XYZ file of C-alpha atoms in Angstrom:
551
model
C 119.390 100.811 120.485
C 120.182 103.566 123.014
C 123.934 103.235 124.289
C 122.167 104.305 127.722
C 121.780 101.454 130.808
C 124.550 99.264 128.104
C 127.141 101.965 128.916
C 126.926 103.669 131.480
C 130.155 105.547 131.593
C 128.538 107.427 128.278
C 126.563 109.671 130.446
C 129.514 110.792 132.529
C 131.896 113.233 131.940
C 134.593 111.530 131.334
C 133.305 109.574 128.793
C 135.765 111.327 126.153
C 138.926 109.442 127.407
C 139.208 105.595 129.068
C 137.041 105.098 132.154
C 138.414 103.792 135.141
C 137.555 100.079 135.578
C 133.672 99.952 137.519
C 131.766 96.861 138.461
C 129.152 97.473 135.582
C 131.684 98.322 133.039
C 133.815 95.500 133.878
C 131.244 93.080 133.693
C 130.441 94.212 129.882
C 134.058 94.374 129.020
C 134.847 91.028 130.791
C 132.251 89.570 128.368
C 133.989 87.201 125.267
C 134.840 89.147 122.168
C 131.937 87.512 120.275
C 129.325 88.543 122.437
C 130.578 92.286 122.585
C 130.835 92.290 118.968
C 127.131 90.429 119.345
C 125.202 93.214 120.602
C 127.435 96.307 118.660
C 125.771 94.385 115.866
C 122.552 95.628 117.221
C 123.963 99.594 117.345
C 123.367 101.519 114.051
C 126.478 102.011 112.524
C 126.834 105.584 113.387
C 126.898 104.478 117.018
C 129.794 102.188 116.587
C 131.745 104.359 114.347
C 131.291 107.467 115.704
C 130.942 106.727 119.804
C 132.363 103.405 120.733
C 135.631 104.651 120.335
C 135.135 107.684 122.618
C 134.085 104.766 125.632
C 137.408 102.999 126.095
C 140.526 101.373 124.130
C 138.182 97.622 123.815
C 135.191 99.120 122.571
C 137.039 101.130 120.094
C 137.887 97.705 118.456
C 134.876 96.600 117.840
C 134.425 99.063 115.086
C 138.079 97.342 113.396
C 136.026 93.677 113.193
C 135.719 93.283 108.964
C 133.474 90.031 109.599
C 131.030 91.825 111.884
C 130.870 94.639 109.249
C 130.107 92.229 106.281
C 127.554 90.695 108.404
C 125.581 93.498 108.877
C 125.906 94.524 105.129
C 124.250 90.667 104.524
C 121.371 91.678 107.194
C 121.182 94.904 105.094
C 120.542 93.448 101.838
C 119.953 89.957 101.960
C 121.645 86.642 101.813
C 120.758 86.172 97.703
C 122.220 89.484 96.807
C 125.611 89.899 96.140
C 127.481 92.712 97.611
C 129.841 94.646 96.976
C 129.454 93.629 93.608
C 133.141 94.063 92.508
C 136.246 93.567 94.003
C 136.140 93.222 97.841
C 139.822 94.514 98.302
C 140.169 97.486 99.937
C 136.391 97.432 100.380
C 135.232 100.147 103.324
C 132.850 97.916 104.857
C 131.713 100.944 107.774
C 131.600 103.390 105.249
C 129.064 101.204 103.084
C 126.709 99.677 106.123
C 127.091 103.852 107.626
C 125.701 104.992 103.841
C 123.064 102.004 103.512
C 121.595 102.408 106.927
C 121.455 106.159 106.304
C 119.812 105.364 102.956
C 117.043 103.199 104.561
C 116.581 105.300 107.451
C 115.749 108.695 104.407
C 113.799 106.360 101.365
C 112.311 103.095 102.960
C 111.012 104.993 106.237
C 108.342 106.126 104.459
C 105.806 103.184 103.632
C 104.679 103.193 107.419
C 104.212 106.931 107.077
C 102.248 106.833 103.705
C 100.039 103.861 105.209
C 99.106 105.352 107.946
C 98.172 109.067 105.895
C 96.591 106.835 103.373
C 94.242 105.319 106.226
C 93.682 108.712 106.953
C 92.590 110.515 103.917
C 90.418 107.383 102.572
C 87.795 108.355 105.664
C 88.074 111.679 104.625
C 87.357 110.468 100.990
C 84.622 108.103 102.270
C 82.892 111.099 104.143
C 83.203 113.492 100.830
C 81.395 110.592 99.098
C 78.744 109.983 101.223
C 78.308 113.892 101.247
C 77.665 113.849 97.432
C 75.230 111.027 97.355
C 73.410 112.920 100.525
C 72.873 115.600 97.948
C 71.472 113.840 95.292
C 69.345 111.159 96.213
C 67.920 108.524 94.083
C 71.300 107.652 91.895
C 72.609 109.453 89.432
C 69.867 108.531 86.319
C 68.899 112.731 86.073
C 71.752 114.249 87.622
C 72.329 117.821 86.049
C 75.376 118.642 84.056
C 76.853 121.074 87.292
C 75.813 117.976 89.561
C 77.532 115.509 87.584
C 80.554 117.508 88.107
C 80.444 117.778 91.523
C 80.267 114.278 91.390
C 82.677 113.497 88.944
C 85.102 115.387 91.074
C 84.460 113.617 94.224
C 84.811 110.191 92.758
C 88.077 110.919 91.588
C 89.033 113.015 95.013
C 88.269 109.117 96.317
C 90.208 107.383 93.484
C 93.088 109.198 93.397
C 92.770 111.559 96.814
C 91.445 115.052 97.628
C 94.133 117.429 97.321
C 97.169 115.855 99.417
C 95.109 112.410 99.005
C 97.552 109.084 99.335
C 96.319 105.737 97.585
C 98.479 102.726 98.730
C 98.978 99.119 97.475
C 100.534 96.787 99.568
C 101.595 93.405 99.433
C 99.333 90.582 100.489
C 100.503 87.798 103.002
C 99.842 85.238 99.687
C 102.331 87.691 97.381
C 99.291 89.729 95.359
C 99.066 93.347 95.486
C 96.236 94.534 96.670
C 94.394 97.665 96.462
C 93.343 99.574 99.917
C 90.015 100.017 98.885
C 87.816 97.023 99.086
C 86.613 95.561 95.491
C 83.570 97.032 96.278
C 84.078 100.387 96.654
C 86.275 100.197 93.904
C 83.489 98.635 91.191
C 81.229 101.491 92.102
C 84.163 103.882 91.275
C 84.227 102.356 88.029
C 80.805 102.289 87.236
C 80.465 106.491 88.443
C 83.688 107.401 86.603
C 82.809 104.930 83.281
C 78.873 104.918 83.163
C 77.136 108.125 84.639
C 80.572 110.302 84.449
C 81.975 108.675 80.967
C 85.126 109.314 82.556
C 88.294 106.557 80.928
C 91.239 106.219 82.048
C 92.548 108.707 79.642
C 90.691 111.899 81.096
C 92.577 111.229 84.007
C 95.818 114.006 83.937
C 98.959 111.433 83.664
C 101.173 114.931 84.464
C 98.977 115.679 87.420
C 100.790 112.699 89.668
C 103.769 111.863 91.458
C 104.384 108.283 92.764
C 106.687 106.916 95.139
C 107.639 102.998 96.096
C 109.194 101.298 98.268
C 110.905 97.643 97.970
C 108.795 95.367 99.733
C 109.828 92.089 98.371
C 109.709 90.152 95.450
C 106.447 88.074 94.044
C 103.925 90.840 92.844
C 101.100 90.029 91.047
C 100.930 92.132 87.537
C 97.684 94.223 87.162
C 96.444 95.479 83.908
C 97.510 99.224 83.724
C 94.346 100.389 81.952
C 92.055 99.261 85.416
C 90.670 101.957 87.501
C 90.912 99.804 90.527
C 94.471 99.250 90.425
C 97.425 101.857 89.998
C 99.769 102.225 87.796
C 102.858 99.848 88.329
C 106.232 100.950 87.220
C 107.784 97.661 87.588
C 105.959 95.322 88.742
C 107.968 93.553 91.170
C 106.042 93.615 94.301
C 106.822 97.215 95.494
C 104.438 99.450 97.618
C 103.319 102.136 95.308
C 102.051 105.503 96.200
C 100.677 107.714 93.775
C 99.515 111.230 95.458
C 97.514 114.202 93.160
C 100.338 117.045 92.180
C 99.350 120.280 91.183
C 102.238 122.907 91.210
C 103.551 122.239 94.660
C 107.133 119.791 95.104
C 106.466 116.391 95.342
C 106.054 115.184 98.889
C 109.429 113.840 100.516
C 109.601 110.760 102.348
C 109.208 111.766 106.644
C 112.945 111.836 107.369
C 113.919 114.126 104.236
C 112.296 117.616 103.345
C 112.254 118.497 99.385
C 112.453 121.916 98.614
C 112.182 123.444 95.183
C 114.229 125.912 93.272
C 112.050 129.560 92.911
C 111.637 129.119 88.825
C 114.119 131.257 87.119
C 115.251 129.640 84.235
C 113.065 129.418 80.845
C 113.859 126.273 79.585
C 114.319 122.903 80.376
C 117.581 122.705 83.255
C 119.430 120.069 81.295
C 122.267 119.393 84.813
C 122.320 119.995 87.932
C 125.514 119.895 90.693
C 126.108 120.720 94.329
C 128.924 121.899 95.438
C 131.816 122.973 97.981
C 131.858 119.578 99.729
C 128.614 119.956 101.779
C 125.865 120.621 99.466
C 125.297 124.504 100.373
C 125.887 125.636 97.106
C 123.901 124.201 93.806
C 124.597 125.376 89.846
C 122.313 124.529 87.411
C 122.121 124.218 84.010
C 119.661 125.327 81.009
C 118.441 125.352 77.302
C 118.092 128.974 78.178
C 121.515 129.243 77.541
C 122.490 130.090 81.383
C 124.398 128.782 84.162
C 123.069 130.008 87.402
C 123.972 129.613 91.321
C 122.219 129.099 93.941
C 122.371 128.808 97.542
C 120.429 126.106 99.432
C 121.124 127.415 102.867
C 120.711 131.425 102.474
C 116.685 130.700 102.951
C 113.893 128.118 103.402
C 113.119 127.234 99.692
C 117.217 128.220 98.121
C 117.862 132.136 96.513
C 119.482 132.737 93.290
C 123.269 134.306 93.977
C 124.177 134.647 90.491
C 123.483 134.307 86.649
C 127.026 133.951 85.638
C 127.960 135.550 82.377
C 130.938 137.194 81.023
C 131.407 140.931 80.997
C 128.911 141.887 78.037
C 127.570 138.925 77.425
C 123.871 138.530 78.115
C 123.786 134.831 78.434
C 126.202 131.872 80.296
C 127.225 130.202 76.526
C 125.324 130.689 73.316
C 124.098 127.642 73.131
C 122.444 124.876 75.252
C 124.683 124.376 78.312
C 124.378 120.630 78.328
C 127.306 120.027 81.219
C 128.921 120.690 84.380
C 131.813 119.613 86.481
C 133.480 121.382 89.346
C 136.886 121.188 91.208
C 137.775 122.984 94.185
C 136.939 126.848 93.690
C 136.165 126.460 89.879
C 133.234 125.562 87.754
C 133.310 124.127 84.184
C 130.091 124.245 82.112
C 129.921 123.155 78.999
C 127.537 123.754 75.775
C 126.158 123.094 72.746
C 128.187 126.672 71.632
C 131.580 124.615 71.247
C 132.932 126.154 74.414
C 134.016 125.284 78.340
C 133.464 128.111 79.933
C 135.368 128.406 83.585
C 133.912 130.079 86.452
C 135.633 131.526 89.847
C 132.938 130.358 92.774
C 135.284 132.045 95.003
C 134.709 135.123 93.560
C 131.092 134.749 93.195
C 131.024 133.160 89.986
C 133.312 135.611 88.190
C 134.343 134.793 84.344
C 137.490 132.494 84.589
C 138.143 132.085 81.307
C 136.991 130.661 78.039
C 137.825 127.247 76.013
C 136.855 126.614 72.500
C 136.485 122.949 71.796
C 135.754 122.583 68.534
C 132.512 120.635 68.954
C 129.682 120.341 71.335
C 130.507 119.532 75.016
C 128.483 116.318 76.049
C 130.184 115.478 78.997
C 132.703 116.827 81.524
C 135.341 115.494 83.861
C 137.362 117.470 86.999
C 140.261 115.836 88.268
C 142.946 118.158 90.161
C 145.390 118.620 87.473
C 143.318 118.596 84.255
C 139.759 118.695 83.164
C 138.094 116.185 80.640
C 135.625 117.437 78.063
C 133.868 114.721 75.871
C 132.636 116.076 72.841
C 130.388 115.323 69.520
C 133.069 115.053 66.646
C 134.056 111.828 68.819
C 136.941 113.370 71.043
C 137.816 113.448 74.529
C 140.456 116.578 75.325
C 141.928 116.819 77.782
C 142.528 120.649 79.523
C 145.051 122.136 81.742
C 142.710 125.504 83.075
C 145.858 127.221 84.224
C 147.732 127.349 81.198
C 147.299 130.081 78.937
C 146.972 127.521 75.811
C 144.764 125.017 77.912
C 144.834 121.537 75.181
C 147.045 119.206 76.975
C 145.675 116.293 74.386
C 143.110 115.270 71.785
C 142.028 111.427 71.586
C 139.838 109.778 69.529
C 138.765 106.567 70.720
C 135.921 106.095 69.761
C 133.438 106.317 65.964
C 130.724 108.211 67.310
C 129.698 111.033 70.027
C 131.345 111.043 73.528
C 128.294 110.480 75.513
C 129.710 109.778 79.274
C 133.396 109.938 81.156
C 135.067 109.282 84.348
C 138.160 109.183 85.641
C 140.879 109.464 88.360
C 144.630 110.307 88.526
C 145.333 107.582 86.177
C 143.150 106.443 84.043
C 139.901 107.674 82.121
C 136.489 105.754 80.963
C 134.430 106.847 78.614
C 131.387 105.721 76.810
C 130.314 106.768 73.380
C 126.847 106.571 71.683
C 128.978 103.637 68.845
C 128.046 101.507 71.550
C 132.051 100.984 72.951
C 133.375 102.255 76.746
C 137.089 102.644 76.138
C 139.781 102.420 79.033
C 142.412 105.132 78.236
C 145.904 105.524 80.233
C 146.840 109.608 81.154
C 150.560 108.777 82.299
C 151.348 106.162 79.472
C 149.176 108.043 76.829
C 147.680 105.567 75.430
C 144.123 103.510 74.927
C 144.474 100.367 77.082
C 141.042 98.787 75.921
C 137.442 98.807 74.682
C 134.853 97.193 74.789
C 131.684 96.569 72.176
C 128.297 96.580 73.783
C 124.847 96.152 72.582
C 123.647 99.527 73.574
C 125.679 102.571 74.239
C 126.275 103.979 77.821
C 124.875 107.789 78.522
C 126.305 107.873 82.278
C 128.344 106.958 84.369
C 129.734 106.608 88.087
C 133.343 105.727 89.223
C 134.543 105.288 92.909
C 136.807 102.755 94.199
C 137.142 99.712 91.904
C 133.785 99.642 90.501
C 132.172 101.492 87.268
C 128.195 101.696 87.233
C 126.677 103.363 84.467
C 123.416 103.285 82.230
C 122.534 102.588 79.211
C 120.301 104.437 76.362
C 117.546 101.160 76.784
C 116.939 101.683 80.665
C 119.566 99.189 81.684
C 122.826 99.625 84.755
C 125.813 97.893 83.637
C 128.152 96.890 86.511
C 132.212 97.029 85.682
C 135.704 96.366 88.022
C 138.424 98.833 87.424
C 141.898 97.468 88.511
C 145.136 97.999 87.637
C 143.588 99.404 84.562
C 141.640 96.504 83.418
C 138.051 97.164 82.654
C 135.816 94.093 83.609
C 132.234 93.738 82.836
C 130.180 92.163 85.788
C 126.862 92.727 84.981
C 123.981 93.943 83.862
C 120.245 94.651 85.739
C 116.792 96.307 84.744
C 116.094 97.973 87.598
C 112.783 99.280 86.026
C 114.041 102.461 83.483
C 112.464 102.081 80.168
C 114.132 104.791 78.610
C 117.477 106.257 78.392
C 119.190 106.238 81.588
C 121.072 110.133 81.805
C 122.256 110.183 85.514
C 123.713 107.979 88.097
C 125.602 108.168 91.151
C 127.555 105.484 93.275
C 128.581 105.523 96.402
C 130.160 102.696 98.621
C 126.243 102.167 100.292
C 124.099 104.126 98.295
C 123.016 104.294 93.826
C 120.711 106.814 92.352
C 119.428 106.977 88.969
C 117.075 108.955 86.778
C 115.766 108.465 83.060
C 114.145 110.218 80.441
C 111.142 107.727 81.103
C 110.268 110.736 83.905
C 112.095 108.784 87.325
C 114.214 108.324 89.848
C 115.761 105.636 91.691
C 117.419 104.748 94.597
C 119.091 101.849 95.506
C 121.135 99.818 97.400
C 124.386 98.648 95.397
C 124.423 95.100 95.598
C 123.617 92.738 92.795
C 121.006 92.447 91.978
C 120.364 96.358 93.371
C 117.885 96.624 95.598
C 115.518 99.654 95.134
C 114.097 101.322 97.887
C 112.477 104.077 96.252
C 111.011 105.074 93.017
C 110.242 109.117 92.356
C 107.930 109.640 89.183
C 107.939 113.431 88.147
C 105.688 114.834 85.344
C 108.468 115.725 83.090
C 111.528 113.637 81.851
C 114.138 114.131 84.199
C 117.694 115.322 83.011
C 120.257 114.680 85.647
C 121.028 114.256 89.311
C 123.750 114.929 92.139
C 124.588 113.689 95.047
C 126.529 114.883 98.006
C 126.480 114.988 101.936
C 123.429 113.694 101.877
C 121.630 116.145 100.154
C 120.251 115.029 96.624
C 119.640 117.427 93.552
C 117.381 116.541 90.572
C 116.807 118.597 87.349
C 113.838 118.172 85.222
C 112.672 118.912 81.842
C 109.837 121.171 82.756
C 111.958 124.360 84.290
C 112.068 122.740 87.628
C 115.162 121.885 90.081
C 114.172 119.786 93.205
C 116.599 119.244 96.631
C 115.987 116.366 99.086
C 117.819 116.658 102.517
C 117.530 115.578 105.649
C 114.625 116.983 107.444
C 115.846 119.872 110.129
């Protein structure tokens, strides 16, 4: 809803400071508190936060009401989920509904869109169909071996859509998912692509796709995976589901983002990915092919390479797999399968900062402001001080097996470790505080405010409260990963996720989370980042793909 004809002291200039009192202004602001704070509920949140205060001294209040706030989170996400799912003190209700409604608006937006290009492109497919038969009359009993292929081709240009071609499933009024094409247009698909054609389901190029869904509710019906008239589901729970041809082009985004991808630089798979300096201009990446390279997202349309960074004679980043980043202010940690944490300057374009050895393989890494984290293979976590000339603050060993995941803040670290154990341990006090035994062991993690989020090696989030320095377990959710889960990100409104089973995931935080979007890539995906908006994903086949808001 448009402040304009509500306010309309916003369209004069002297909306900035208090307006002088005005018969339609007054009326409005002689209205009760509850019905002001009645139709701010129907103002996105930007509105209230952002310009409601710049009207007058009243509305500027409206934005301070926690039980409006919470309200709107419940419209958000439901009255059966819980939210936020740990501790509500200190809870920034605006920030979350401002993040959630900016998360719907990106990754939900698009089911309209994709209905509406799917209507689209299945005249186009029926018209390419009807083409083919107007060629070869009579069935397809003597069809040559060229004709067949035309043929062949056109049926699945129909099944699965010529070129930018968008099949959709959506949810029936009675709960079933059903296909857009009628059952039977979808039987004589079948019987081309199985009888005349001999064409399974396994001819079919499972790399070739990209699918994205959207939450539409629970109570979908399950569909045998192996039947041409259905798509693939990824989970099964009633989502709208998407699945558009790829060939080498970046999957397409949902209408309000644009997805760019990286020009292809590095040689092997880009094992992490971060974006940096606080509003996602700048991205570093991280490879098998031993290098560490920047990049900036804003220099032109699809990102340009600034820098390979290297040190002075060295032809590569490490010597090893560089498995790791982290970044603090103007600095850059990567670390590697080499045994080393190498330090960058990204003031000075990337510039050799100096060199740590630790001893074993660097899993995971940690930036805080005063020391850097480095979680390693022989079942350590050190702990760094980059300005020192002999960096090693301290060595722990909490745990009997690889370091696979930290976090931390002034105070306290978390870590998770493949011997199936997350350990709590104190910085100031210097000492473990506690641990706790799992059934599978975490390989990320996410830590803001007083909740921990991380997933596991089976496909599973585990929820945790962090106060005080007690680590509590809240729970535990299949959000629809069947593999290793080896990113995640948490924000106050928003939770991403990717997996070695080849997708990503976002969601809204509540409990149970509710996902608005699934991304399906052809390779197994290696990590994500998050920030301003702007989200990064690295993949195992060379590739390094940016969402952001559409310009």
């Amino acid at each position: 809803m448009d402040l304009q004809g509500l306010l309309p002291a916003l369209s004069s200039p002297s909306a900035e400071v208090s307006p002088s009192p005005s018969a339609e202004s007054s009326d409005l602001l002689s209205l009760p508190w509850e019905i002001l704070i009645h139709i701010a509920s129907h103002l996105p949140a930007h509105c209230v936060v952002n310009v409601l205060p710049k009207v007058c001294r009243t509305l500027s209040n409206v934005g301070e009401d926690a039980t409006a706030w919470q309200l709107r989170a419940q419209r958000l996400i439901g009255s059966k989920a819980r939210f936020p799912v740990g501790p509500r003190e200190d809870f920034n209700w605006p920030t979350a509904c401002l993040e959630m409604e900016q998360l719907i608006t990106c990754w939900a937006g698009e089911v309209q869109h994709v209905t509406k290009q799917s209507e689209e492109n299945e005249k186009e497919g029926d018209q390419v169909r009807l083409q083919e038969r107007g060629r070869v009359p009579g069935g397809h009993e003597n069809i040559g071996g060229s004709e067949i292929d035309r043929v062949g081709v056109a049926a699945q240009e129909v099944a699965y859509g010529a070129d930018e071609g968008i099949e959709v499933v959506m949810e029936a009024e009675d709960g079933e998912m059903q296909p857009d094409l009628d059952g039977d247009q979808m039987a004589r698909l079948r019987e081309e692509l199985e009888g005349s054609l001999e064409v399974g389901a396994a001819a079919l190029n499972e790399d070739g796709r990209m699918w994205l869904n959207a939450d539409v509710g629970p109570g979908g019906a399950h569909h045998d995976q192996n039947d041409l008239g259905y798509p693939r589901h990824v989970n099964n729970r009633g989502q709208a589901e998407m699945i558009q041809h790829q060939s080498s082009r970046s999957p397409s985004p949902p209408p309000a983002l644009e997805c760019i991808t990286l020009p292809s630089s590095h040689i092997a798979s880009v094992n992490s990915v971060l974006l940096l300096g606080g509003k996602g201009a700048l991205c570093a990446t991280a490879s098998r092919d031993y290098n560490v390279k920047l990049w900036d997202l804003e220099a032109s349309p699809d990102g340009m390479l600034l820098h390979t960074l290297g040190r002075k004679g060295d032809f590569t980043s490490h010597r090893g797999w560089v498995w790791c980043l982290a970044s603090e202010g103007s600095f850059l940690a990567s670390g590697g399968f080499d045994s080393t944490v190498r330090l960058w300057d990204l003031q000075a374009g990337g510039t050799d900062r100096g060199l740590i050895r630790a001893g074993a393989s660097v899993l995971c890494l940690s930036c805080q402001t005063d020391v850097l984290l480095a979680g390693t293979f022989d079942k350590r976590i050190n702990m760094y001080d980059t300005r020192a000339a002999e960096p090693l603050i301290k060595s722990v060993r909490l745990h009997g097996n690889a370091v696979m995941c930290l976090a931390a803040d002034d105070t306290y670290i978390i870590s998770g470790s493949a011997d199936c154990t997350v350990a709590v341990y104190d910085r100031r006090a210097l000492k473990a505080l506690k641990k706790i035994k799992l059934s599978s062991f975490l390989s990320s993690m996410s830590y803001s405010g007083h909740e921990v989020w991380a997933g596991d090696n089976k496909g599973m989030l585990h929820s945790f409260s962090m106060q005080t320095g007690t680590l509590k377990p809240l729970s535990q959710f299949d959000v629809g990963h069947t593999a290793l889960v080896n990113g995640i990100h948490r924000s106050q409104g928003s939770l991403y996720t990717c997996s070695t089973d080849k997708t990503v995931k976002i969601h809204i935080p509540s409990g149970p989370p509710r996902t608005l979007c699934t991304l399906c890539h052809p390779a197994e995906v290696h990590g994500l980042s998050v920030e301003a908006g702007i989200f990064a994903v690295a993949a195992g086949d060379v590739t390094v793909n940016i969402w952001r808001p559409r310009k």
